[in-house]
Short mmCIF file of C-alpha atoms in Angstrom, two decimals:
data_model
loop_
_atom_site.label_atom_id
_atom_site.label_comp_id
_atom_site.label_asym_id
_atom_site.label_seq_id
_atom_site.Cartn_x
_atom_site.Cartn_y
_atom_site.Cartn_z
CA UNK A 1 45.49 -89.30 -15.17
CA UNK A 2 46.31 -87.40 -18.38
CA UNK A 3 44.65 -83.46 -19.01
CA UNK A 4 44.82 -84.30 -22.81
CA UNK A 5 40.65 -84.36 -22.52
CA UNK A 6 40.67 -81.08 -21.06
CA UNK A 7 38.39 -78.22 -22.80
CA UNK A 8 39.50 -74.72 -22.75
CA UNK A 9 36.50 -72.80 -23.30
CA UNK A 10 35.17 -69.12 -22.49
CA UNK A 11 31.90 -69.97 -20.35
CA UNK A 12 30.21 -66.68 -20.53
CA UNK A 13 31.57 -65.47 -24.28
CA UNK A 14 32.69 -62.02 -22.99
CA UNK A 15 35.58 -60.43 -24.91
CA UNK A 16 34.48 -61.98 -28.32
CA UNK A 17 33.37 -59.38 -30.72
CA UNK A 18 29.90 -59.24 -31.51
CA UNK A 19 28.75 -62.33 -28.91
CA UNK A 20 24.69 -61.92 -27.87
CA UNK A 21 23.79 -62.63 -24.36
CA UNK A 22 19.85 -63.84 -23.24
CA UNK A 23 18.55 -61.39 -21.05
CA UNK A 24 15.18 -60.75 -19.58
CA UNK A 25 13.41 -57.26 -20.41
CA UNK A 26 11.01 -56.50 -17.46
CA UNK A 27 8.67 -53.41 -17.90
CA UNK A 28 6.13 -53.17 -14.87
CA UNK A 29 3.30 -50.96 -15.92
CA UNK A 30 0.76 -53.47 -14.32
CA UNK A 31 -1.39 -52.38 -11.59
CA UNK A 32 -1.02 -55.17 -8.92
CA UNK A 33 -3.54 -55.84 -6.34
CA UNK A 34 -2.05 -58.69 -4.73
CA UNK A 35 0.44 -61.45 -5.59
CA UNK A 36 -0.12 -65.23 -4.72
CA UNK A 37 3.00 -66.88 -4.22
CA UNK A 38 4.43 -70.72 -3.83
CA UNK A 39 7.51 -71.36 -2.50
CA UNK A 40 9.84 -74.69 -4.26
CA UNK A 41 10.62 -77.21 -1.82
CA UNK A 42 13.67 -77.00 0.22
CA UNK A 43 16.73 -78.18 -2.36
CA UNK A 44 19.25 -78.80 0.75
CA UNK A 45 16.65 -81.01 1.91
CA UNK A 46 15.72 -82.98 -1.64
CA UNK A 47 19.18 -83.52 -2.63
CA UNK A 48 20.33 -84.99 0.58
CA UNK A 49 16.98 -87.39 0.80
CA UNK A 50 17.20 -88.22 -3.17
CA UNK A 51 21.16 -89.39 -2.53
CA UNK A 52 20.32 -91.34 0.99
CA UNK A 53 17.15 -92.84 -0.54
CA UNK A 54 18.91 -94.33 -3.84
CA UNK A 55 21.42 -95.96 -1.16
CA UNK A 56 18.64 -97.80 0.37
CA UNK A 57 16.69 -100.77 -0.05
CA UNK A 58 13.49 -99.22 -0.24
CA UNK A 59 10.76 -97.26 -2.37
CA UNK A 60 10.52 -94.17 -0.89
CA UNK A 61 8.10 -91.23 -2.18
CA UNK A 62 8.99 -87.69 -2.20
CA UNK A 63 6.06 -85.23 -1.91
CA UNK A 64 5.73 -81.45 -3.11
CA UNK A 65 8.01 -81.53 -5.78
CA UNK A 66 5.74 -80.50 -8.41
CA UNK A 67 7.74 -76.82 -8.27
CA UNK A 68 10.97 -78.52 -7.77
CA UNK A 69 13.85 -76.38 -9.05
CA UNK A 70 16.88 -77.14 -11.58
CA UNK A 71 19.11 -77.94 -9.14
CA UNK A 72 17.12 -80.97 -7.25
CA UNK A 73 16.60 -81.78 -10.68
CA UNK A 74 20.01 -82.26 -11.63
CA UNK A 75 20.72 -84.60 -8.62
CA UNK A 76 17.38 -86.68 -9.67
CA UNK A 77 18.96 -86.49 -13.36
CA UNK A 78 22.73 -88.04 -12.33
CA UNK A 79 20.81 -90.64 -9.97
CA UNK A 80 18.75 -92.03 -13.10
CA UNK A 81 22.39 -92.19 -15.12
CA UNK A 82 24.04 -94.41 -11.62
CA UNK A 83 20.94 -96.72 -11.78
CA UNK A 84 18.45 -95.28 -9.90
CA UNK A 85 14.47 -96.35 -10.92
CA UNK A 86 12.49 -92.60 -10.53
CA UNK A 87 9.12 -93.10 -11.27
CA UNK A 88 6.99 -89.67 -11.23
CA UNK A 89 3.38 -89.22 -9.81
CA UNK A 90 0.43 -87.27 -10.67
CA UNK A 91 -1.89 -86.06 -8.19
CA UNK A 92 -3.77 -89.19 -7.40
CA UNK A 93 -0.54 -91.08 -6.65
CA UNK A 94 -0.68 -92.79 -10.72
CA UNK A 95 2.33 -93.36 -12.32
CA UNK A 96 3.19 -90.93 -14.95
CA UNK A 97 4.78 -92.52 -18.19
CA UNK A 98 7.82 -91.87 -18.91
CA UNK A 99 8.80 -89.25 -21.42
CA UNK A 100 11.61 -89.55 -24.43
CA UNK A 101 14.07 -86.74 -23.31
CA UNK A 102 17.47 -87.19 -23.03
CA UNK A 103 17.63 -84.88 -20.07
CA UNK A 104 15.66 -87.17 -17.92
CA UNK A 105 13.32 -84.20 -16.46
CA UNK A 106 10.11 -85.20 -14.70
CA UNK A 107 7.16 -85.39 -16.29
CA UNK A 108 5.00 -81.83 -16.70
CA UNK A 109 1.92 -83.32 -14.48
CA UNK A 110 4.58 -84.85 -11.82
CA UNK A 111 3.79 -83.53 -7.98
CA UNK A 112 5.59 -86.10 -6.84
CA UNK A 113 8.59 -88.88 -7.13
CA UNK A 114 8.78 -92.47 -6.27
CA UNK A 115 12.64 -93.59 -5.62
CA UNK A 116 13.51 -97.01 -5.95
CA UNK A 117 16.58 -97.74 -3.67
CA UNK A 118 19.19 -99.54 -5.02
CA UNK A 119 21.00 -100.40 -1.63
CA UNK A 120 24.33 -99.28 0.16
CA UNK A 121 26.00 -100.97 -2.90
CA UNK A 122 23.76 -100.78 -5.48
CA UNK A 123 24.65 -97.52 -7.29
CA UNK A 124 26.72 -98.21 -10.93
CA UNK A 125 29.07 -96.03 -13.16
CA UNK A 126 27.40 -94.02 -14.98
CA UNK A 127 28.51 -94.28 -18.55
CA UNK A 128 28.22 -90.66 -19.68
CA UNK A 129 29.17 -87.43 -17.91
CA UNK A 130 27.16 -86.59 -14.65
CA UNK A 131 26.07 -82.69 -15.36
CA UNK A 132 25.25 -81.22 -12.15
CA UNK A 133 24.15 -78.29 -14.00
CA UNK A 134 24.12 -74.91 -11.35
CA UNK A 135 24.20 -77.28 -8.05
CA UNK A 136 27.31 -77.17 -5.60
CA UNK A 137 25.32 -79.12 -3.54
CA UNK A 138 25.05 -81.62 -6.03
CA UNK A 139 28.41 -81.96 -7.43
CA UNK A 140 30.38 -82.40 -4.29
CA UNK A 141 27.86 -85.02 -3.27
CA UNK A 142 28.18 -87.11 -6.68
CA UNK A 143 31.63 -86.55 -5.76
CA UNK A 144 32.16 -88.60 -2.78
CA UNK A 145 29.09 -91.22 -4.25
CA UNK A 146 31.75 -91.61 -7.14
CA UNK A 147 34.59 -92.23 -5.27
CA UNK A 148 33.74 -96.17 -4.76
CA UNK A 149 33.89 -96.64 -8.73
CA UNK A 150 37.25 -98.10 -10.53
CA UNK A 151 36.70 -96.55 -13.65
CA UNK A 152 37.04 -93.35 -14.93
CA UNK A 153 33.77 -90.88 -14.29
CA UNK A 154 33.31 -87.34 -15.34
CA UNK A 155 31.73 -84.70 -13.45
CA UNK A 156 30.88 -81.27 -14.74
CA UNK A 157 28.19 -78.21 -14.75
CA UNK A 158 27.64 -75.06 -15.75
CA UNK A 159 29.30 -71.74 -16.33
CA UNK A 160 28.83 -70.83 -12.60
CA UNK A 161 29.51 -74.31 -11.46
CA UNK A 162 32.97 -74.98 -13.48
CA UNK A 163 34.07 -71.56 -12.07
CA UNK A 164 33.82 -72.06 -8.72
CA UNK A 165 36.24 -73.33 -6.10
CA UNK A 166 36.42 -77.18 -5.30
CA UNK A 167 39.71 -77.25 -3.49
CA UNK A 168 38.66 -78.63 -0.52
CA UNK A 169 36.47 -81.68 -1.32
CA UNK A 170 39.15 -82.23 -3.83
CA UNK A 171 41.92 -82.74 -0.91
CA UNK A 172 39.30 -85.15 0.76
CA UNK A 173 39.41 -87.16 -2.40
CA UNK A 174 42.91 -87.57 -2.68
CA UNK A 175 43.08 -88.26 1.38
CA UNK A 176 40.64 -91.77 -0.19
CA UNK A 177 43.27 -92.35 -2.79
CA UNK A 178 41.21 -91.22 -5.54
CA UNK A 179 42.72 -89.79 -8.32
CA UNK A 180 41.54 -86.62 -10.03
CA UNK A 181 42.21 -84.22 -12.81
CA UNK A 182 40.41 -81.15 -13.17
CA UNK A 183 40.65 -77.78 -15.47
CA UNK A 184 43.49 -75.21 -14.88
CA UNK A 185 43.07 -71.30 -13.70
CA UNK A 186 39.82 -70.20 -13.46
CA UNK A 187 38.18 -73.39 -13.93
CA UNK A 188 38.18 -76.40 -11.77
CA UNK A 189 35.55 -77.93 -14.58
CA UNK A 190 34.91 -81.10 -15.68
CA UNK A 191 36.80 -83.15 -13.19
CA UNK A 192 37.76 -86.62 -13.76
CA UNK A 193 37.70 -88.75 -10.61
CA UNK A 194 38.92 -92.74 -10.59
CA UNK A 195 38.33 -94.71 -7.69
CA UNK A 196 38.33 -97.34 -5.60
CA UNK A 197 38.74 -95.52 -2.78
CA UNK A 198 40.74 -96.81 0.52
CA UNK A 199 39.86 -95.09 3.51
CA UNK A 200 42.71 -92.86 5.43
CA UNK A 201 43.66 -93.11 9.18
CA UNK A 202 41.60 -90.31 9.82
CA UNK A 203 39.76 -87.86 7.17
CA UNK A 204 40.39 -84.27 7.70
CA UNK A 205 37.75 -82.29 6.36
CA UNK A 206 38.11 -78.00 6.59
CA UNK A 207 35.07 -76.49 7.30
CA UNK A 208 35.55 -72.92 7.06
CA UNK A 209 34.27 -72.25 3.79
CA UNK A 210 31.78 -74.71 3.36
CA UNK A 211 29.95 -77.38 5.08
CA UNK A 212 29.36 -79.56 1.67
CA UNK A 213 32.53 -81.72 1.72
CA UNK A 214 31.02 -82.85 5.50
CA UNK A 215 27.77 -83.44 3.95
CA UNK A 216 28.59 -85.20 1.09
CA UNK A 217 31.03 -87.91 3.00
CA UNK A 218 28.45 -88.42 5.63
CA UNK A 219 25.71 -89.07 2.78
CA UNK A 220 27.81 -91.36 0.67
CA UNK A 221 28.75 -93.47 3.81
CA UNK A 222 26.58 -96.16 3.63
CA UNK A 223 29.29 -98.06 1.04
CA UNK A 224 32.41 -97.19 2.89
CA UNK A 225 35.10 -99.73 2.67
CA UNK A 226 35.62 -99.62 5.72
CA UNK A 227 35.30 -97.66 9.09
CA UNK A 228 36.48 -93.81 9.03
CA UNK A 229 37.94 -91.74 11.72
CA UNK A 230 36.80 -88.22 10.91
CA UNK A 231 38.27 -84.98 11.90
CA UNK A 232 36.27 -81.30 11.07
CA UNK A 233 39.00 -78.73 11.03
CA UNK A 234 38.55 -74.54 11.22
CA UNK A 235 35.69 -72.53 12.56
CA UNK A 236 32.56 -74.19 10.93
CA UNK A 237 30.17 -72.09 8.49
CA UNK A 238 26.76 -72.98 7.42
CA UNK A 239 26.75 -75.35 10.14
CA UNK A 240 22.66 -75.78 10.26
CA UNK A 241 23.11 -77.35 6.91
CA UNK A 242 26.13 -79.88 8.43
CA UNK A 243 23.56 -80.62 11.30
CA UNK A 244 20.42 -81.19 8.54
CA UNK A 245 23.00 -84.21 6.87
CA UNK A 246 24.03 -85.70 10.57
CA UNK A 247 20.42 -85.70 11.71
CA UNK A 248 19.17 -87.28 8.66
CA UNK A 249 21.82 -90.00 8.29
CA UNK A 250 21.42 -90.67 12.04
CA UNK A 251 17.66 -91.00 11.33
CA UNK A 252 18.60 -93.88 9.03
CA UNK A 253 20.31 -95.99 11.20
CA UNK A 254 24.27 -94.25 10.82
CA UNK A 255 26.21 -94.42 13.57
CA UNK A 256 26.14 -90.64 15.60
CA UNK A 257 28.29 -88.02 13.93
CA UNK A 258 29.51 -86.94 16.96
CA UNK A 259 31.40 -89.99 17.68
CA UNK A 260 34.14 -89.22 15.38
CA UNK A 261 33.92 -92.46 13.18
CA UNK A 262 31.50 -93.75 10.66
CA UNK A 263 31.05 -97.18 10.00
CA UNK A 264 29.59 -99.06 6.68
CA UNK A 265 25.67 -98.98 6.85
CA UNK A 266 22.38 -99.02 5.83
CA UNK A 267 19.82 -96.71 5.14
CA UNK A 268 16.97 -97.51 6.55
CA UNK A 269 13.49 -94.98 6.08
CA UNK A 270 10.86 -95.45 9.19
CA UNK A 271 8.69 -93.18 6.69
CA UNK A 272 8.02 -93.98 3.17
CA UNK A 273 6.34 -91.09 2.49
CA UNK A 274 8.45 -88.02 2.68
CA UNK A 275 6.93 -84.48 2.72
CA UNK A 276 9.49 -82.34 1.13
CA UNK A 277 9.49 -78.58 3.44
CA UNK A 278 9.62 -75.23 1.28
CA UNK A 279 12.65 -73.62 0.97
CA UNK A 280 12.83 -70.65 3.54
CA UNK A 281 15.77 -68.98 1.49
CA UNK A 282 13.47 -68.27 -1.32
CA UNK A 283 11.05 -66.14 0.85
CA UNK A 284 13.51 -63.49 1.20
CA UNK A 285 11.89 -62.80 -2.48
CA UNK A 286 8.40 -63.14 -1.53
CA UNK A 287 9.25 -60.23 1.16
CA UNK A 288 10.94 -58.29 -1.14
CA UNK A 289 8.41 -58.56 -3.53
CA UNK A 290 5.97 -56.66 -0.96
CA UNK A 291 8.02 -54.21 -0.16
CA UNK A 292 9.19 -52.81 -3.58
CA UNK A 293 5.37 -53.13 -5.16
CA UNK A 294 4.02 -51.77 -1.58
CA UNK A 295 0.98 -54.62 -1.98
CA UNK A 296 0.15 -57.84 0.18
CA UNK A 297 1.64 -61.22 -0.63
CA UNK A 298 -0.32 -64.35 0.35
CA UNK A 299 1.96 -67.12 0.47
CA UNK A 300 0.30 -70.64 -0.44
CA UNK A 301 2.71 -72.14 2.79
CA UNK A 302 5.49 -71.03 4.58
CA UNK A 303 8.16 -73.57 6.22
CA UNK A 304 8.45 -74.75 9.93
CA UNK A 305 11.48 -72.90 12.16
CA UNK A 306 13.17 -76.06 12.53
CA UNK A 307 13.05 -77.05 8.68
CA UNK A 308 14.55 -73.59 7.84
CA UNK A 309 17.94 -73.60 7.89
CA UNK A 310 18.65 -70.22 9.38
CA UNK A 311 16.94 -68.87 7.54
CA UNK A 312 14.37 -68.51 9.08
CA UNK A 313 15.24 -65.32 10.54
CA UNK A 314 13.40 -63.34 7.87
CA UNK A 315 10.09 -64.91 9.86
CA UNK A 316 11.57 -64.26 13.44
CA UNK A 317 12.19 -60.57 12.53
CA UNK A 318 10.22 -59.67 10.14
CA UNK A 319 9.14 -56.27 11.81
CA UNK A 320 13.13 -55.19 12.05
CA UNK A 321 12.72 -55.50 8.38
CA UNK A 322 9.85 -53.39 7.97
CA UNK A 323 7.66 -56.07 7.19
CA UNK A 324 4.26 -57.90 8.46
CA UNK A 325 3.58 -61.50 8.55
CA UNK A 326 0.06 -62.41 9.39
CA UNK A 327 -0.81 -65.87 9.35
CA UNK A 328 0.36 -66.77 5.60
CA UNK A 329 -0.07 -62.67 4.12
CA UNK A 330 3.04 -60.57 3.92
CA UNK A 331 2.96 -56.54 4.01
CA UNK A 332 4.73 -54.24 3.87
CA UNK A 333 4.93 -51.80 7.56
CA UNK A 334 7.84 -49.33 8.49
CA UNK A 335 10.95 -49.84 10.16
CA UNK A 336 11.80 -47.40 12.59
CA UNK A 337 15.90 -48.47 13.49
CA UNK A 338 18.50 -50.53 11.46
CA UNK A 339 19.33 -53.58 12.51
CA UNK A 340 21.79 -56.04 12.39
CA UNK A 341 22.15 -59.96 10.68
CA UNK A 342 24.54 -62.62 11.56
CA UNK A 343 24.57 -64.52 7.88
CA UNK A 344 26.95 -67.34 8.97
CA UNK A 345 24.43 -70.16 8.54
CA UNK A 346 21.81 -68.43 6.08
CA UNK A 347 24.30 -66.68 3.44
CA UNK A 348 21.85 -67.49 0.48
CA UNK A 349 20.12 -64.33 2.13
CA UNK A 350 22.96 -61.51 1.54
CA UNK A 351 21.46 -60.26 -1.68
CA UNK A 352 17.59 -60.32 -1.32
CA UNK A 353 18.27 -59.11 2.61
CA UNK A 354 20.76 -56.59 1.51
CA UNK A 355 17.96 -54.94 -0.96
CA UNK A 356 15.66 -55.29 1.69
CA UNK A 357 17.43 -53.40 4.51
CA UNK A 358 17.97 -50.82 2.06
CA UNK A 359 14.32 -50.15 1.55
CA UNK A 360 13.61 -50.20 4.91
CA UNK A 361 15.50 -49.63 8.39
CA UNK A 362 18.76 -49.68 7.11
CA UNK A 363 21.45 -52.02 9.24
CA UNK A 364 24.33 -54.46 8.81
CA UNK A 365 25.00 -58.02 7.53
CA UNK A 366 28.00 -59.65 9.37
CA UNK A 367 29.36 -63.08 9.25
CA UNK A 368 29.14 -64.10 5.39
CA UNK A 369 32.53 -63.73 4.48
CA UNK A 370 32.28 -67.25 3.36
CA UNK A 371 29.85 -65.79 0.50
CA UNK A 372 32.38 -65.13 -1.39
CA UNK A 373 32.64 -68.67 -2.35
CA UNK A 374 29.06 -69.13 -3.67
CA UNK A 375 28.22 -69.13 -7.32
CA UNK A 376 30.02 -65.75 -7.26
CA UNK A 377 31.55 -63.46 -5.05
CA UNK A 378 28.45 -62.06 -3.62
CA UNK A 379 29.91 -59.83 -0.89
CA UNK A 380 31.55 -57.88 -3.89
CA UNK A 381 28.45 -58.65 -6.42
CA UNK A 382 25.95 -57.68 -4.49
CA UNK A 383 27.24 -53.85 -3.51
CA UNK A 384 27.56 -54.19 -7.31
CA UNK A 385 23.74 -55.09 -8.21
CA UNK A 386 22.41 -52.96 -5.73
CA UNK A 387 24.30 -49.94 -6.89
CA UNK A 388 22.92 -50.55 -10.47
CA UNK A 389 19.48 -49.88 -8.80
CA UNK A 390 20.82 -46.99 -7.13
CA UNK A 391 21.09 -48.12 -3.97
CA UNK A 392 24.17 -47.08 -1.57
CA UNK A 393 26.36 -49.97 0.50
CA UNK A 394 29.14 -50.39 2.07
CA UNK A 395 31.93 -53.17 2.62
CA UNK A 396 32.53 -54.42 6.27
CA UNK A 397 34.46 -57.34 7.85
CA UNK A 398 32.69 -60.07 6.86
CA UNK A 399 29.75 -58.56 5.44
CA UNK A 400 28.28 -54.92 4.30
CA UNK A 401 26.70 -51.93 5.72
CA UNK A 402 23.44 -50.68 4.46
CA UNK A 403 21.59 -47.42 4.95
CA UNK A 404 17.61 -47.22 4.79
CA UNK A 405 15.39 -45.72 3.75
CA UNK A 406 16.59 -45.35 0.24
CA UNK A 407 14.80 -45.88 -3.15
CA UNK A 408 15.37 -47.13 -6.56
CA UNK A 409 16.32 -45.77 -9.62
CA UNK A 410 16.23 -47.53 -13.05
CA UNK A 411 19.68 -48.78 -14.26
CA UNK A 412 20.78 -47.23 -17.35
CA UNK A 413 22.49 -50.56 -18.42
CA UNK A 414 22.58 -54.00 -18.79
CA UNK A 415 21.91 -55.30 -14.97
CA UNK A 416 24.59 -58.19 -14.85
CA UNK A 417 23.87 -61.18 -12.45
CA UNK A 418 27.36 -62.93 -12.43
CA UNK A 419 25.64 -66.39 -13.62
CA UNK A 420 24.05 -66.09 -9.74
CA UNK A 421 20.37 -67.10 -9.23
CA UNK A 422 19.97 -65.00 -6.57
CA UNK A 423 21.51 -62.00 -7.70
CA UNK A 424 18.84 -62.54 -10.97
CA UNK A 425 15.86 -63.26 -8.83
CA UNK A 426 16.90 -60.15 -6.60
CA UNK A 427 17.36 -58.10 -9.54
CA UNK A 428 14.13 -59.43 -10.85
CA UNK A 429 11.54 -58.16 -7.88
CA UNK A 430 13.84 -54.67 -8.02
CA UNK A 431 13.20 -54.19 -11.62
CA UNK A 432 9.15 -54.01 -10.14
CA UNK A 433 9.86 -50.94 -8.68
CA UNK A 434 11.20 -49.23 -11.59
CA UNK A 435 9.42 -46.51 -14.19
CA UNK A 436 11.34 -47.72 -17.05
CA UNK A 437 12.37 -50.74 -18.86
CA UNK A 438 14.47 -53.20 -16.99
CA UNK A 439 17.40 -55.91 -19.07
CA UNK A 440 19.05 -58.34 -16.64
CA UNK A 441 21.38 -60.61 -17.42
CA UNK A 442 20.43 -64.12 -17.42
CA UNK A 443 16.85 -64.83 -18.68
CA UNK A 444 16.60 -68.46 -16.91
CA UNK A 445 18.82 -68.04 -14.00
CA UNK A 446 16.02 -68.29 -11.93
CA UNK A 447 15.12 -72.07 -12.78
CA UNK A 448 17.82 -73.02 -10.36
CA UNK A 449 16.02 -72.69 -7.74
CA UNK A 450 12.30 -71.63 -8.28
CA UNK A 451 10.95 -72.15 -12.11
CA UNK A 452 8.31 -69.62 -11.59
CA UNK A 453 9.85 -66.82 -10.51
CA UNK A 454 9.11 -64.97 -13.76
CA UNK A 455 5.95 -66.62 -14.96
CA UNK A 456 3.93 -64.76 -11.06
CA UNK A 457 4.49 -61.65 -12.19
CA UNK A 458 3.57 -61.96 -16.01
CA UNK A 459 0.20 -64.02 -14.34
CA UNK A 460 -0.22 -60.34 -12.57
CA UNK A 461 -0.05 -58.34 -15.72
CA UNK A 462 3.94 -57.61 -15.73
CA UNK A 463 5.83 -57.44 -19.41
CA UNK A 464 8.59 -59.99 -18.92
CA UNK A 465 9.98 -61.01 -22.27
CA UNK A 466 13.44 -62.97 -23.16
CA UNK A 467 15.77 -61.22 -25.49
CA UNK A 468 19.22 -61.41 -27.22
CA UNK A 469 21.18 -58.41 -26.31
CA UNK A 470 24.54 -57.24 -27.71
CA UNK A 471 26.38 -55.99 -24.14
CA UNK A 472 29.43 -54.14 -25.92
#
C-alpha cells in the first residue's frame, strides 16, 4: 500500500511564528458553599457494549448516557458510518428525531441510546474516514472490527491520538494478513488498513503496555474467519480492563477466554436494557475538587466496587487521602501519614492522585510505568503540571514520590496540558485554589471524557472564559 496519501502536518502549531492557541482563563473569586457533582458514565464500559451490541442481532438500549463524553461518542459516531441504526431517547423512552449534523452527535435532550444490531456479519465499510477523535480505546477497537473488510479504510484522530504509539496492535494486524500504512516519526496517524483478514496459527498479543489490542480482538470476534489460538505475552498491565472485555464477551455467549482459542460467534444480550455505571476514574476530580476549595461535594451517584476498574481505590482509601466519604458527600479531613498506590490497573489516576497526595499525606505512586504510553507521557507530564502549581515531586521506578502537606501557588505562565484530558481537568480543579488568574492550555480538553467539567464551576459562580492566547 502506497504512503503517497500521507499528510505531514504540525498537530499542535508550535514553532510557527505568531500561531494562537485556545486556552481557558479560570479566575475563582466565587465564594462556594457546596458543589453538586455528576459523574459521565464509564467510557471502558460504553465503548466495549456499543461495539458488542452493533455485532448482534438485537435492539439493545443503553441507559445514562445523557453526560456521555467525546470519546463514547466517537465510537457511537464510526458505528453510524459501518451501518449501525442509533436511535436516541428522551426521558420518557420517545424517540428523538434525528438532527442534520455531519458529526452524527446525539441529540441535546438524548439520556439514552437505542442500538440496532446488525449481526456478527452485519457491519459494512464505511465510505469515509472513521475519526476516533481523542479515544485509544476506540481506535484500536475499529481496528480489529476493520480488519474483515477488502477494501481500503482509513482510521485517524486527533492531535493526541495520531501521536501516540500503535505498534503493538499494528503487529497483531499484520499477524491477520492485513496490510497497513501509517504516518512516519512522530506520528503513527491516519492509518490505512486493507483486509480480509486470515487468521494465524496462533495470535500473539504483548500485553505489557496495554491491554487494548486483547480487548479489541476479543470484541471483534464474533466475525472471525475462523477459530484463533491466542497467546498473551509479557507481564499484563491494566489487566481489570482485559478482564471487563472477557467477562462481557463471555456474557454473550463467547467461548471462555481462558481456553486459549476463540471461535466465530454470536452475541447474544440476556438484558436489553443496559444501565451504563459511572466512571470511577473521573472521581479522582470530584475529590480533588474538595480538597483544594476545602467545601463538601455531594455526588449525584457514585459507582459499584466491582464496576470500577481499579479504580476504585480512591473509595477504599479515601481517609489515607485525607478525605471523607459519607454516603454520597465528599470532605475534606486530614491525613496524618503518606501512603502508598499501586497504579498498575488504574493509571488514569496518576495526575488527579498525584495532586491529591500532595495536598494531603504525602506518599508514593508505583506501578504506572506503562503511563507513559497514554495520551502523553504522564509520568514525566505530570511532575511537570504539578510543578507549574508549585508543587514538589519526584521520579521513582515506575512511578513518583510525593511529599504532603504542600500548597499551591499560581503559575506565572501558560499551564500546558500536553493535549491530555486529565492533565486539563487536573489543572482545572488546581486553578480553584489559586489567588490569581489561571490560562491552561486546552479550553475543551475536558469533553473527552466529562462535558461538564467546566460548566459546575461557572454554575457555582467561577469566571471560566475561552481565549486565544499567543504562547511565544
Amino acid at each position: 500500500m502506497g504512503r503517497a496519501w500521507v499528510k505531514r502536518w504540525k498537530p499542535s502549531g508550535r514553532g510557527e511564528k505568531g500561531s494562537y492557541i485556545e486556552v481557558l482563563e479560570v479566575d475563582n473569586k466565587a465564594s462556594i458553599g457546596q458543589i453538586h457533582w455528576s459523574l459521565p458514565p464509564s467510557k471502558s464500559h460504553a465503548i466495549r457494549w456499543l461495539a458488542l451490541a452493533a455485532q448482534s442481532n438485537q435492539q439493545i438500549t443503553f441507559h445514562n448516557m445523557q453526560y456521555a463524553g467525546k470519546d463514547v461518542i466517537s465510537m457511537r459516531r464510526c458505528l453510524i458510518q459501518m451501518g449501525v441504526n442509533i436511535t436516541d431517547l428522551d426521558l420518557n423512552g420517545e424517540a428523538l428525531p434525528n438532527l442534520p449534523n455531519v458529526d452524527l452527535n446525539p441529540h441535546p435532550e438524548s439520556v439514552a441510546w437505542q442500538v440496532q444490531g446488525c449481526g456478527p456479519n452485519g457491519l459494512k465499510a464505511p465510505i469515509s474516514v472513521l475519526h476516533a477523535g481523542n479515544s485509544g480505546t476506540a481506535l484500536r477497537l475499529l481496528m480489529a472490527l476493520c480488519a474483515r473488510f477488502d477494501v481500503p479504510i482509513m482510521l485517524d484522530g486527533d492531535a493526541s491520538l495520531r501521536s501516540r504509539d500503535y505498534s503493538s496492535m499494528i503487529d497483531t494486524l499484520h499477524q491477520f494478513r492485513v496490510e497497513s500504512s501509517h504516518g512516519e516519526g512522530a506520528e503513527m496517524l491516519p492509518l490505512l488498513v486493507q483486509g480480509p483478514w486470515k487468521c494465524p496459527e496462533r495470535l500473539n498479543i504483548n500485553t505489557e503496555k496495554s491491554s487494548q489490542p486483547t480487548s479489541a480482538w476479543l470484541i471483534a470476534s464474533p466475525a472471525l474467519p475462523s477459530d484463533l489460538h491466542l497467546s498473551l505475552d509479557g507481564d499484563a498491565v491494566s489487566r481489570r480492563h482485559a478482564s471487563l472485555t472477557g467477562d462481557m464477551c463471555e456474557s454473550l455467549g463467547c467461548n471462555p477466554v481462558s481456553n486459549d482459542i476463540l471461535k466465530p460467534w454470536e452475541p447474544v444480550f440476556s438484558q436489553i436494557d443496559l444501565h451504563m455505571p459511572p466512571d470511577c476514574s473521573m472521581l479522582a476530580f470530584a475529590m480533588l475538587a474538595s480538597k483544594v476549595v476545602g467545601v463538601p461535594v455531594e455526588m449525584a451517584m457514585l459507582p459499584l466496587d466491582e464496576d470500577s476498574l481499579g479504580h476504585e481505590v480512591l473509595m477504599q482509601r479515601a481517609k489515607d487521602l485525607g478525605m471523607n466519604l459519607d454516603t454520597n458527600t465528599i470532605s475534606s479531613m486530614e491525613a496524618h501519614a503518606p501512603s502508598t498506590y499501586d497504579l498498575r490497573d488504574a493509571n488514569d489516576l496518576i495526575t488527579p492522585l498525584s495532586a491529591l497526595l500532595a495536598l494531603s499525606g504525602g506518599g508514593e505512586i508505583i506501578g504506572a510505568a506503562h503511563a507513559a504510553y497514554k495520551e502523553t507521557n504522564r509520568l514525566k507530564h505530570t511532575q511537570t503540571l504539578l510543578a507549574a502549581f508549585g508543587i514538589k515531586s519526584t521520579s521513582i521506578e515506575g512511578g513518583l514520590s510525593i511529599p504532603g502537606g504542600q500548597s499551591l501557588t499560581s503559575p506565572k505562565e501558560l499551564v500546558e496540558t500536553y493535549h491530555d484530558h486529565r492533565m486539563q481537568m487536573t489543572a482545572i480543579v488546581l486553578a480553584m485554589g489559586c489567588d490569581q488568574k489561571v490560562v491552561i492550555e486546552g479550553a475543551n480538553l475536558h469533553a473527552v471524557a466529562d462535558p461538564y467539567a467546566v460548566q459546575r464551576w461557572i454554575d457555582v459562580g467561577v469566571d471560566a472564559k475561552v481565549n486565544l492566547h499567543q504562547h511565544w
